[in-house]
mmCIF file of N, CA and C in Angstrom:
data_model
loop_
_atom_site.group_PDB
_atom_site.id
_atom_site.type_symbol
_atom_site.label_atom_id
_atom_site.label_comp_id
_atom_site.label_asym_id
_atom_site.label_seq_id
_atom_site.Cartn_x
_atom_site.Cartn_y
_atom_site.Cartn_z
ATOM 1 N N UNK A 208 95.840 60.013 142.338
ATOM 2 C CA UNK A 208 97.148 59.546 142.789
ATOM 3 C C UNK A 208 97.801 60.665 143.598
ATOM 4 N N UNK A 209 98.240 60.348 144.812
ATOM 5 C CA UNK A 209 98.893 61.377 145.604
ATOM 6 C C UNK A 209 100.373 61.470 145.234
ATOM 7 N N UNK A 210 101.035 62.497 145.757
ATOM 8 C CA UNK A 210 102.421 62.777 145.411
ATOM 9 C C UNK A 210 103.354 61.619 145.764
ATOM 10 N N UNK A 211 103.124 60.999 146.913
ATOM 11 C CA UNK A 211 103.962 59.877 147.350
ATOM 12 C C UNK A 211 103.855 58.704 146.362
ATOM 13 N N UNK A 212 102.643 58.420 145.894
ATOM 14 C CA UNK A 212 102.440 57.346 144.919
ATOM 15 C C UNK A 212 103.109 57.671 143.592
ATOM 16 N N UNK A 213 103.022 58.945 143.187
ATOM 17 C CA UNK A 213 103.649 59.371 141.939
ATOM 18 C C UNK A 213 105.156 59.175 142.022
ATOM 19 N N UNK A 214 105.764 59.601 143.115
ATOM 20 C CA UNK A 214 107.209 59.439 143.277
ATOM 21 C C UNK A 214 107.591 57.966 143.279
ATOM 22 N N UNK A 215 106.811 57.155 143.954
ATOM 23 C CA UNK A 215 107.079 55.716 143.978
ATOM 24 C C UNK A 215 106.995 55.129 142.567
ATOM 25 N N UNK A 216 106.028 55.583 141.803
ATOM 26 C CA UNK A 216 105.870 55.108 140.433
ATOM 27 C C UNK A 216 107.068 55.528 139.572
ATOM 28 N N UNK A 217 107.548 56.754 139.729
ATOM 29 C CA UNK A 217 108.712 57.236 138.981
ATOM 30 C C UNK A 217 109.927 56.377 139.294
ATOM 31 N N UNK A 218 110.140 56.072 140.570
ATOM 32 C CA UNK A 218 111.290 55.253 140.966
ATOM 33 C C UNK A 218 111.158 53.846 140.394
ATOM 34 N N UNK A 219 109.990 53.247 140.507
ATOM 35 C CA UNK A 219 109.774 51.889 139.993
ATOM 36 C C UNK A 219 109.998 51.834 138.490
ATOM 37 N N UNK A 220 109.402 52.761 137.756
ATOM 38 C CA UNK A 220 109.546 52.770 136.299
ATOM 39 C C UNK A 220 110.992 52.957 135.877
ATOM 40 N N UNK A 221 111.708 53.849 136.550
ATOM 41 C CA UNK A 221 113.090 54.117 136.166
ATOM 42 C C UNK A 221 114.052 53.024 136.597
ATOM 43 N N UNK A 222 113.707 52.274 137.626
ATOM 44 C CA UNK A 222 114.582 51.172 138.028
ATOM 45 C C UNK A 222 114.549 50.059 136.985
ATOM 46 N N UNK A 223 113.453 49.994 136.218
ATOM 47 C CA UNK A 223 113.298 48.966 135.186
ATOM 48 C C UNK A 223 113.598 49.490 133.786
ATOM 49 N N UNK A 224 113.749 50.787 133.654
ATOM 50 C CA UNK A 224 113.948 51.426 132.354
ATOM 51 C C UNK A 224 115.289 51.003 131.757
ATOM 52 N N UNK A 225 115.266 50.523 130.534
ATOM 53 C CA UNK A 225 116.504 50.066 129.895
ATOM 54 C C UNK A 225 117.057 51.084 128.900
ATOM 55 N N UNK A 226 116.452 52.250 128.803
ATOM 56 C CA UNK A 226 116.867 53.248 127.813
ATOM 57 C C UNK A 226 118.339 53.632 127.936
ATOM 58 N N UNK A 227 118.859 53.666 129.145
ATOM 59 C CA UNK A 227 120.251 54.087 129.345
ATOM 60 C C UNK A 227 121.171 52.933 129.732
ATOM 61 N N UNK A 228 120.663 51.726 129.696
ATOM 62 C CA UNK A 228 121.488 50.550 130.029
ATOM 63 C C UNK A 228 122.146 50.039 128.753
ATOM 64 N N UNK A 229 123.223 50.681 128.407
ATOM 65 C CA UNK A 229 123.928 50.287 127.188
ATOM 66 C C UNK A 229 125.347 50.830 127.216
ATOM 67 N N UNK A 230 126.232 50.166 126.475
ATOM 68 C CA UNK A 230 127.564 50.746 126.319
ATOM 69 C C UNK A 230 127.450 52.009 125.456
ATOM 70 N N UNK A 231 128.308 52.945 125.668
ATOM 71 C CA UNK A 231 128.274 54.195 124.920
ATOM 72 C C UNK A 231 129.367 54.151 123.862
ATOM 73 N N UNK A 232 128.932 54.150 122.616
ATOM 74 C CA UNK A 232 129.884 54.123 121.515
ATOM 75 C C UNK A 232 130.695 55.410 121.514
ATOM 76 N N UNK A 233 132.002 55.267 121.478
ATOM 77 C CA UNK A 233 132.883 56.433 121.467
ATOM 78 C C UNK A 233 132.931 57.167 122.792
ATOM 79 N N UNK A 234 132.708 56.449 123.892
ATOM 80 C CA UNK A 234 132.718 57.089 125.223
ATOM 81 C C UNK A 234 134.033 57.830 125.457
ATOM 82 N N UNK A 235 133.919 59.028 125.971
ATOM 83 C CA UNK A 235 135.105 59.822 126.318
ATOM 84 C C UNK A 235 135.412 59.743 127.815
ATOM 85 N N UNK A 236 134.437 59.297 128.586
ATOM 86 C CA UNK A 236 134.568 59.209 130.042
ATOM 87 C C UNK A 236 133.890 57.928 130.519
ATOM 88 N N UNK A 237 134.599 57.136 131.286
ATOM 89 C CA UNK A 237 134.023 55.929 131.870
ATOM 90 C C UNK A 237 134.604 55.746 133.264
ATOM 91 N N UNK A 238 133.735 55.424 134.212
ATOM 92 C CA UNK A 238 134.186 55.225 135.584
ATOM 93 C C UNK A 238 133.255 54.262 136.299
ATOM 94 N N UNK A 239 133.840 53.402 137.122
ATOM 95 C CA UNK A 239 133.048 52.485 137.934
ATOM 96 C C UNK A 239 132.775 53.128 139.277
ATOM 97 N N UNK A 240 131.546 52.962 139.730
ATOM 98 C CA UNK A 240 131.148 53.416 141.057
ATOM 99 C C UNK A 240 130.669 52.220 141.854
ATOM 100 N N UNK A 241 131.156 52.110 143.085
ATOM 101 C CA UNK A 241 130.824 50.951 143.918
ATOM 102 C C UNK A 241 130.360 51.432 145.283
ATOM 103 N N UNK A 242 129.296 50.807 145.771
ATOM 104 C CA UNK A 242 128.817 51.044 147.126
ATOM 105 C C UNK A 242 129.063 49.750 147.906
ATOM 106 N N UNK A 243 130.196 49.643 148.581
ATOM 107 C CA UNK A 243 130.534 48.388 149.256
ATOM 108 C C UNK A 243 129.590 48.015 150.399
ATOM 109 N N UNK A 244 128.854 48.991 150.923
ATOM 110 C CA UNK A 244 127.975 48.675 152.055
ATOM 111 C C UNK A 244 126.766 47.842 151.638
ATOM 112 N N UNK A 245 126.373 47.935 150.350
ATOM 113 C CA UNK A 245 125.211 47.139 149.936
ATOM 114 C C UNK A 245 125.437 46.368 148.640
ATOM 115 N N UNK A 246 126.572 46.577 147.989
ATOM 116 C CA UNK A 246 126.885 45.813 146.788
ATOM 117 C C UNK A 246 126.476 46.457 145.478
ATOM 118 N N UNK A 247 125.915 47.671 145.510
ATOM 119 C CA UNK A 247 125.596 48.358 144.259
ATOM 120 C C UNK A 247 126.892 48.622 143.497
ATOM 121 N N UNK A 248 126.838 48.404 142.188
ATOM 122 C CA UNK A 248 128.023 48.554 141.349
ATOM 123 C C UNK A 248 127.561 49.040 139.976
ATOM 124 N N UNK A 249 128.039 50.206 139.552
ATOM 125 C CA UNK A 249 127.687 50.696 138.224
ATOM 126 C C UNK A 249 128.948 51.094 137.467
ATOM 127 N N UNK A 250 128.865 51.017 136.172
ATOM 128 C CA UNK A 250 129.881 51.584 135.298
ATOM 129 C C UNK A 250 129.158 52.643 134.479
ATOM 130 N N UNK A 251 129.570 53.876 134.674
ATOM 131 C CA UNK A 251 128.963 55.019 134.007
ATOM 132 C C UNK A 251 129.859 55.431 132.849
ATOM 133 N N UNK A 252 129.270 55.605 131.680
ATOM 134 C CA UNK A 252 130.011 56.049 130.498
ATOM 135 C C UNK A 252 129.303 57.238 129.880
ATOM 136 N N UNK A 253 130.101 58.211 129.447
ATOM 137 C CA UNK A 253 129.580 59.402 128.790
ATOM 138 C C UNK A 253 130.375 59.665 127.521
ATOM 139 N N UNK A 254 129.717 60.240 126.546
ATOM 140 C CA UNK A 254 130.406 60.765 125.376
ATOM 141 C C UNK A 254 130.161 62.265 125.386
ATOM 142 N N UNK A 255 131.242 63.004 125.596
ATOM 143 C CA UNK A 255 131.171 64.461 125.642
ATOM 144 C C UNK A 255 131.751 65.000 124.340
ATOM 145 N N UNK A 256 130.963 65.832 123.665
ATOM 146 C CA UNK A 256 131.373 66.443 122.404
ATOM 147 C C UNK A 256 131.202 67.949 122.507
ATOM 148 N N UNK A 257 132.285 68.673 122.315
ATOM 149 C CA UNK A 257 132.244 70.144 122.362
ATOM 150 C C UNK A 257 131.603 70.665 123.644
ATOM 151 N N UNK A 258 131.923 70.022 124.763
ATOM 152 C CA UNK A 258 131.433 70.473 126.059
ATOM 153 C C UNK A 258 130.009 70.076 126.389
ATOM 154 N N UNK A 259 129.386 69.247 125.534
ATOM 155 C CA UNK A 259 128.006 68.809 125.752
ATOM 156 C C UNK A 259 127.980 67.295 125.918
ATOM 157 N N UNK A 260 127.186 66.813 126.861
ATOM 158 C CA UNK A 260 127.043 65.372 127.065
ATOM 159 C C UNK A 260 126.111 64.859 125.971
ATOM 160 N N UNK A 261 126.707 64.260 124.936
ATOM 161 C CA UNK A 261 125.963 63.816 123.760
ATOM 162 C C UNK A 261 125.262 62.486 124.000
ATOM 163 N N UNK A 262 125.854 61.640 124.838
ATOM 164 C CA UNK A 262 125.252 60.339 125.138
ATOM 165 C C UNK A 262 125.767 59.865 126.486
ATOM 166 N N UNK A 263 125.020 58.982 127.091
ATOM 167 C CA UNK A 263 125.414 58.412 128.364
ATOM 168 C C UNK A 263 124.730 57.084 128.557
ATOM 169 N N UNK A 264 125.380 56.216 129.295
ATOM 170 C CA UNK A 264 124.803 54.914 129.592
ATOM 171 C C UNK A 264 125.452 54.334 130.830
ATOM 172 N N UNK A 265 124.839 53.284 131.342
ATOM 173 C CA UNK A 265 125.413 52.620 132.506
ATOM 174 C C UNK A 265 125.139 51.131 132.431
ATOM 175 N N UNK A 266 125.952 50.404 133.143
ATOM 176 C CA UNK A 266 125.736 48.972 133.323
ATOM 177 C C UNK A 266 126.054 48.669 134.772
ATOM 178 N N UNK A 267 125.731 47.478 135.191
ATOM 179 C CA UNK A 267 126.006 47.093 136.560
ATOM 180 C C UNK A 267 124.766 46.553 137.230
ATOM 181 N N UNK A 268 124.893 46.383 138.515
ATOM 182 C CA UNK A 268 123.785 45.818 139.270
ATOM 183 C C UNK A 268 123.612 46.584 140.570
ATOM 184 N N UNK A 269 122.424 46.464 141.103
ATOM 185 C CA UNK A 269 122.153 47.130 142.361
ATOM 186 C C UNK A 269 120.669 47.155 142.635
ATOM 187 N N UNK A 270 120.335 47.781 143.720
ATOM 188 C CA UNK A 270 118.935 47.863 144.140
ATOM 189 C C UNK A 270 118.151 48.791 143.213
ATOM 190 N N UNK A 271 116.840 48.783 143.370
ATOM 191 C CA UNK A 271 115.964 49.607 142.541
ATOM 192 C C UNK A 271 116.301 51.091 142.671
ATOM 193 N N UNK A 272 116.677 51.526 143.852
ATOM 194 C CA UNK A 272 116.972 52.949 144.044
ATOM 195 C C UNK A 272 118.228 53.351 143.290
ATOM 196 N N UNK A 273 119.289 52.562 143.359
ATOM 197 C CA UNK A 273 120.514 52.931 142.638
ATOM 198 C C UNK A 273 120.308 52.884 141.136
ATOM 199 N N UNK A 274 119.541 51.919 140.665
ATOM 200 C CA UNK A 274 119.280 51.800 139.236
ATOM 201 C C UNK A 274 118.384 52.942 138.745
ATOM 202 N N UNK A 275 117.352 53.266 139.507
ATOM 203 C CA UNK A 275 116.466 54.378 139.146
ATOM 204 C C UNK A 275 117.228 55.701 139.164
ATOM 205 N N UNK A 276 118.061 55.893 140.157
ATOM 206 C CA UNK A 276 118.824 57.125 140.268
ATOM 207 C C UNK A 276 119.744 57.300 139.063
ATOM 208 N N UNK A 277 120.382 56.218 138.630
ATOM 209 C CA UNK A 277 121.261 56.276 137.450
ATOM 210 C C UNK A 277 120.468 56.664 136.212
ATOM 211 N N UNK A 278 119.328 56.043 136.030
ATOM 212 C CA UNK A 278 118.477 56.328 134.879
ATOM 213 C C UNK A 278 117.970 57.764 134.892
ATOM 214 N N UNK A 279 117.486 58.214 136.035
ATOM 215 C CA UNK A 279 116.985 59.583 136.163
ATOM 216 C C UNK A 279 118.096 60.602 135.919
ATOM 217 N N UNK A 280 119.286 60.308 136.425
ATOM 218 C CA UNK A 280 120.412 61.209 136.242
ATOM 219 C C UNK A 280 120.737 61.367 134.760
ATOM 220 N N UNK A 281 120.813 60.241 134.051
ATOM 221 C CA UNK A 281 121.141 60.302 132.631
ATOM 222 C C UNK A 281 120.049 61.008 131.840
ATOM 223 N N UNK A 282 118.786 60.769 132.180
ATOM 224 C CA UNK A 282 117.692 61.510 131.535
ATOM 225 C C UNK A 282 117.913 63.016 131.673
ATOM 226 N N UNK A 283 118.380 63.418 132.826
ATOM 227 C CA UNK A 283 118.528 64.833 133.146
ATOM 228 C C UNK A 283 119.738 65.473 132.467
ATOM 229 N N UNK A 284 120.846 64.761 132.334
ATOM 230 C CA UNK A 284 122.085 65.411 131.876
ATOM 231 C C UNK A 284 122.388 65.237 130.392
ATOM 232 N N UNK A 285 121.856 64.208 129.744
ATOM 233 C CA UNK A 285 122.153 64.023 128.318
ATOM 234 C C UNK A 285 121.587 65.207 127.537
ATOM 235 N N UNK A 286 122.435 65.773 126.709
ATOM 236 C CA UNK A 286 122.057 66.941 125.918
ATOM 237 C C UNK A 286 122.406 68.262 126.584
ATOM 238 N N UNK A 287 122.899 68.205 127.799
ATOM 239 C CA UNK A 287 123.259 69.431 128.529
ATOM 240 C C UNK A 287 124.770 69.623 128.506
ATOM 241 N N UNK A 288 125.186 70.856 128.692
ATOM 242 C CA UNK A 288 126.620 71.105 128.743
ATOM 243 C C UNK A 288 127.174 70.621 130.087
ATOM 244 N N UNK A 289 128.472 70.418 130.109
ATOM 245 C CA UNK A 289 129.139 69.840 131.280
ATOM 246 C C UNK A 289 128.953 70.706 132.514
ATOM 247 N N UNK A 290 129.023 72.024 132.367
ATOM 248 C CA UNK A 290 128.842 72.909 133.529
ATOM 249 C C UNK A 290 127.442 72.765 134.123
ATOM 250 N N UNK A 291 126.438 72.652 133.281
ATOM 251 C CA UNK A 291 125.072 72.456 133.761
ATOM 252 C C UNK A 291 124.953 71.110 134.463
ATOM 253 N N UNK A 292 125.561 70.074 133.897
ATOM 254 C CA UNK A 292 125.533 68.749 134.526
ATOM 255 C C UNK A 292 126.189 68.797 135.903
ATOM 256 N N UNK A 293 127.293 69.515 136.026
ATOM 257 C CA UNK A 293 127.954 69.664 137.338
ATOM 258 C C UNK A 293 127.013 70.346 138.336
ATOM 259 N N UNK A 294 126.357 71.399 137.877
ATOM 260 C CA UNK A 294 125.442 72.145 138.757
ATOM 261 C C UNK A 294 124.267 71.278 139.185
ATOM 262 N N UNK A 295 123.710 70.511 138.259
ATOM 263 C CA UNK A 295 122.596 69.620 138.588
ATOM 264 C C UNK A 295 123.042 68.524 139.549
ATOM 265 N N UNK A 296 124.252 68.034 139.348
ATOM 266 C CA UNK A 296 124.806 67.021 140.257
ATOM 267 C C UNK A 296 124.912 67.597 141.665
ATOM 268 N N UNK A 297 125.447 68.800 141.764
ATOM 269 C CA UNK A 297 125.562 69.458 143.065
ATOM 270 C C UNK A 297 124.188 69.656 143.698
ATOM 271 N N UNK A 298 123.223 70.062 142.893
ATOM 272 C CA UNK A 298 121.862 70.261 143.408
ATOM 273 C C UNK A 298 121.274 68.957 143.930
ATOM 274 N N UNK A 299 121.481 67.866 143.183
ATOM 275 C CA UNK A 299 120.951 66.578 143.616
ATOM 276 C C UNK A 299 121.572 66.169 144.958
ATOM 277 N N UNK A 300 122.879 66.284 145.059
ATOM 278 C CA UNK A 300 123.560 65.874 146.296
ATOM 279 C C UNK A 300 123.123 66.753 147.468
ATOM 280 N N UNK A 301 122.897 68.030 147.234
ATOM 281 C CA UNK A 301 122.394 68.909 148.289
ATOM 282 C C UNK A 301 120.942 68.600 148.623
ATOM 283 N N UNK A 302 120.175 68.138 147.627
ATOM 284 C CA UNK A 302 118.786 67.744 147.893
ATOM 285 C C UNK A 302 118.765 66.589 148.902
ATOM 286 N N UNK A 303 119.646 65.647 148.711
ATOM 287 C CA UNK A 303 119.686 64.479 149.590
ATOM 288 C C UNK A 303 120.056 64.884 151.019
ATOM 289 N N UNK A 304 120.826 65.954 151.177
ATOM 290 C CA UNK A 304 121.182 66.413 152.521
ATOM 291 C C UNK A 304 120.228 67.484 153.042
ATOM 292 N N UNK A 305 119.191 67.804 152.254
ATOM 293 C CA UNK A 305 118.182 68.760 152.696
ATOM 294 C C UNK A 305 118.584 70.209 152.547
ATOM 295 N N UNK A 306 119.572 70.494 151.708
ATOM 296 C CA UNK A 306 120.073 71.858 151.546
ATOM 297 C C UNK A 306 119.791 72.383 150.142
ATOM 298 N N UNK A 307 118.534 72.437 149.741
ATOM 299 C CA UNK A 307 118.196 72.835 148.376
ATOM 300 C C UNK A 307 117.004 73.789 148.381
ATOM 301 N N UNK A 308 117.018 74.693 147.420
ATOM 302 C CA UNK A 308 115.885 75.616 147.282
ATOM 303 C C UNK A 308 114.801 74.963 146.416
ATOM 304 N N UNK A 309 113.594 75.514 146.483
ATOM 305 C CA UNK A 309 112.501 75.003 145.656
ATOM 306 C C UNK A 309 112.811 75.146 144.172
ATOM 307 N N UNK A 310 113.463 76.235 143.799
ATOM 308 C CA UNK A 310 113.819 76.461 142.393
ATOM 309 C C UNK A 310 114.797 75.391 141.905
ATOM 310 N N UNK A 311 115.793 75.073 142.720
ATOM 311 C CA UNK A 311 116.758 74.036 142.351
ATOM 312 C C UNK A 311 116.070 72.675 142.282
ATOM 313 N N UNK A 312 115.172 72.421 143.194
ATOM 314 C CA UNK A 312 114.440 71.164 143.210
ATOM 315 C C UNK A 312 113.655 70.985 141.911
ATOM 316 N N UNK A 313 113.035 72.051 141.458
ATOM 317 C CA UNK A 313 112.273 71.997 140.217
ATOM 318 C C UNK A 313 113.172 71.659 139.027
ATOM 319 N N UNK A 314 114.401 72.169 139.032
ATOM 320 C CA UNK A 314 115.351 71.898 137.947
ATOM 321 C C UNK A 314 115.735 70.424 137.853
ATOM 322 N N UNK A 315 115.608 69.703 138.951
ATOM 323 C CA UNK A 315 115.975 68.286 138.962
ATOM 324 C C UNK A 315 114.919 67.404 138.296
ATOM 325 N N UNK A 316 113.799 68.009 137.936
ATOM 326 C CA UNK A 316 112.735 67.295 137.226
ATOM 327 C C UNK A 316 112.375 65.995 137.968
ATOM 328 N N UNK A 317 112.289 64.872 137.258
ATOM 329 C CA UNK A 317 111.868 63.610 137.888
ATOM 330 C C UNK A 317 112.865 63.097 138.933
ATOM 331 N N UNK A 318 114.127 63.528 138.848
ATOM 332 C CA UNK A 318 115.117 63.098 139.848
ATOM 333 C C UNK A 318 114.728 63.568 141.247
ATOM 334 N N UNK A 319 113.886 64.591 141.329
ATOM 335 C CA UNK A 319 113.399 65.074 142.629
ATOM 336 C C UNK A 319 112.560 64.026 143.340
ATOM 337 N N UNK A 320 112.130 63.002 142.618
ATOM 338 C CA UNK A 320 111.361 61.915 143.242
ATOM 339 C C UNK A 320 112.171 61.201 144.316
ATOM 340 N N UNK A 321 113.484 61.344 144.263
ATOM 341 C CA UNK A 321 114.349 60.680 145.246
ATOM 342 C C UNK A 321 114.577 61.519 146.501
ATOM 343 N N UNK A 322 113.939 62.655 146.603
ATOM 344 C CA UNK A 322 114.133 63.536 147.753
ATOM 345 C C UNK A 322 113.839 62.831 149.076
ATOM 346 N N UNK A 323 112.821 61.997 149.128
ATOM 347 C CA UNK A 323 112.441 61.305 150.356
ATOM 348 C C UNK A 323 113.469 60.310 150.853
ATOM 349 N N UNK A 324 114.404 59.925 149.996
ATOM 350 C CA UNK A 324 115.459 58.979 150.396
ATOM 351 C C UNK A 324 116.297 59.556 151.535
ATOM 352 N N UNK A 325 116.363 60.875 151.615
ATOM 353 C CA UNK A 325 117.153 61.502 152.677
ATOM 354 C C UNK A 325 116.671 61.093 154.065
ATOM 355 N N UNK A 326 115.420 60.640 154.160
ATOM 356 C CA UNK A 326 114.862 60.215 155.449
ATOM 357 C C UNK A 326 115.116 58.737 155.737
ATOM 358 N N UNK A 327 115.799 58.072 154.807
ATOM 359 C CA UNK A 327 116.127 56.647 154.978
ATOM 360 C C UNK A 327 117.652 56.504 154.851
ATOM 361 N N UNK A 328 118.392 56.774 155.924
ATOM 362 C CA UNK A 328 119.854 56.816 155.847
ATOM 363 C C UNK A 328 120.512 55.583 155.207
ATOM 364 N N UNK A 329 119.939 54.430 155.398
ATOM 365 C CA UNK A 329 120.539 53.218 154.828
ATOM 366 C C UNK A 329 120.463 53.207 153.300
ATOM 367 N N UNK A 330 119.599 54.023 152.712
ATOM 368 C CA UNK A 330 119.414 54.041 151.251
ATOM 369 C C UNK A 330 120.063 55.241 150.563
ATOM 370 N N UNK A 331 120.573 56.179 151.350
ATOM 371 C CA UNK A 331 121.180 57.378 150.775
ATOM 372 C C UNK A 331 122.340 57.017 149.848
ATOM 373 N N UNK A 332 123.216 56.116 150.275
ATOM 374 C CA UNK A 332 124.363 55.743 149.447
ATOM 375 C C UNK A 332 123.925 55.117 148.127
ATOM 376 N N UNK A 333 122.800 54.441 148.131
ATOM 377 C CA UNK A 333 122.260 53.854 146.898
ATOM 378 C C UNK A 333 121.858 54.958 145.925
ATOM 379 N N UNK A 334 121.193 55.977 146.440
ATOM 380 C CA UNK A 334 120.684 57.063 145.599
ATOM 381 C C UNK A 334 121.793 57.944 145.043
ATOM 382 N N UNK A 335 122.871 58.107 145.787
ATOM 383 C CA UNK A 335 123.921 59.038 145.357
ATOM 384 C C UNK A 335 125.067 58.364 144.597
ATOM 385 N N UNK A 336 125.067 57.061 144.496
ATOM 386 C CA UNK A 336 126.180 56.360 143.846
ATOM 387 C C UNK A 336 126.459 56.888 142.442
ATOM 388 N N UNK A 337 125.465 56.920 141.589
ATOM 389 C CA UNK A 337 125.697 57.368 140.211
ATOM 390 C C UNK A 337 126.072 58.850 140.157
ATOM 391 N N UNK A 338 125.506 59.626 141.055
ATOM 392 C CA UNK A 338 125.791 61.068 141.076
ATOM 393 C C UNK A 338 127.223 61.337 141.523
ATOM 394 N N UNK A 339 127.710 60.596 142.521
ATOM 395 C CA UNK A 339 129.110 60.740 142.929
ATOM 396 C C UNK A 339 130.038 60.272 141.806
ATOM 397 N N UNK A 340 129.628 59.242 141.090
ATOM 398 C CA UNK A 340 130.423 58.755 139.970
ATOM 399 C C UNK A 340 130.471 59.826 138.881
ATOM 400 N N UNK A 341 129.337 60.453 138.597
ATOM 401 C CA UNK A 341 129.301 61.557 137.643
ATOM 402 C C UNK A 341 130.190 62.701 138.091
ATOM 403 N N UNK A 342 130.098 63.030 139.356
ATOM 404 C CA UNK A 342 130.896 64.118 139.919
ATOM 405 C C UNK A 342 132.397 63.860 139.668
ATOM 406 N N UNK A 343 132.830 62.629 139.885
ATOM 407 C CA UNK A 343 134.235 62.263 139.667
ATOM 408 C C UNK A 343 134.612 62.309 138.193
ATOM 409 N N UNK A 344 133.711 61.856 137.330
ATOM 410 C CA UNK A 344 133.990 61.876 135.887
ATOM 411 C C UNK A 344 134.178 63.303 135.386
ATOM 412 N N UNK A 345 133.401 64.228 135.895
ATOM 413 C CA UNK A 345 133.401 65.590 135.378
ATOM 414 C C UNK A 345 134.417 66.512 136.025
ATOM 415 N N UNK A 346 135.287 65.987 136.847
ATOM 416 C CA UNK A 346 136.318 66.813 137.495
ATOM 417 C C UNK A 346 137.250 67.379 136.443
#
């Protein structure tokens, strides 16, 4: 399996993954993110305890890329402190604009599978929707 196939498989699997598609009991942060250009709509919820993201979930609808991106993001940030989540969010958004180091890319783990989206401008907003929503929640 080549790298392109692996990334495609990661996106496909995460777009269907239901692990994070749930309401978050005791959510401390909830925000809706909408991409009016294509109709993607998510509600992101987090439970932050003592500065650590203890749980996270999302609901909503959208294309495979927006759904996979939400799932990958939550996989990456749950269990991490808020400052680390902010840094990872910044790294992801810079990855999409092509302004990231190899070390930062490695930190994004499976979320790095979305790096190629930067070459498809019509899909960039789909990939960054959940990340921009996270960015707003963590202000």
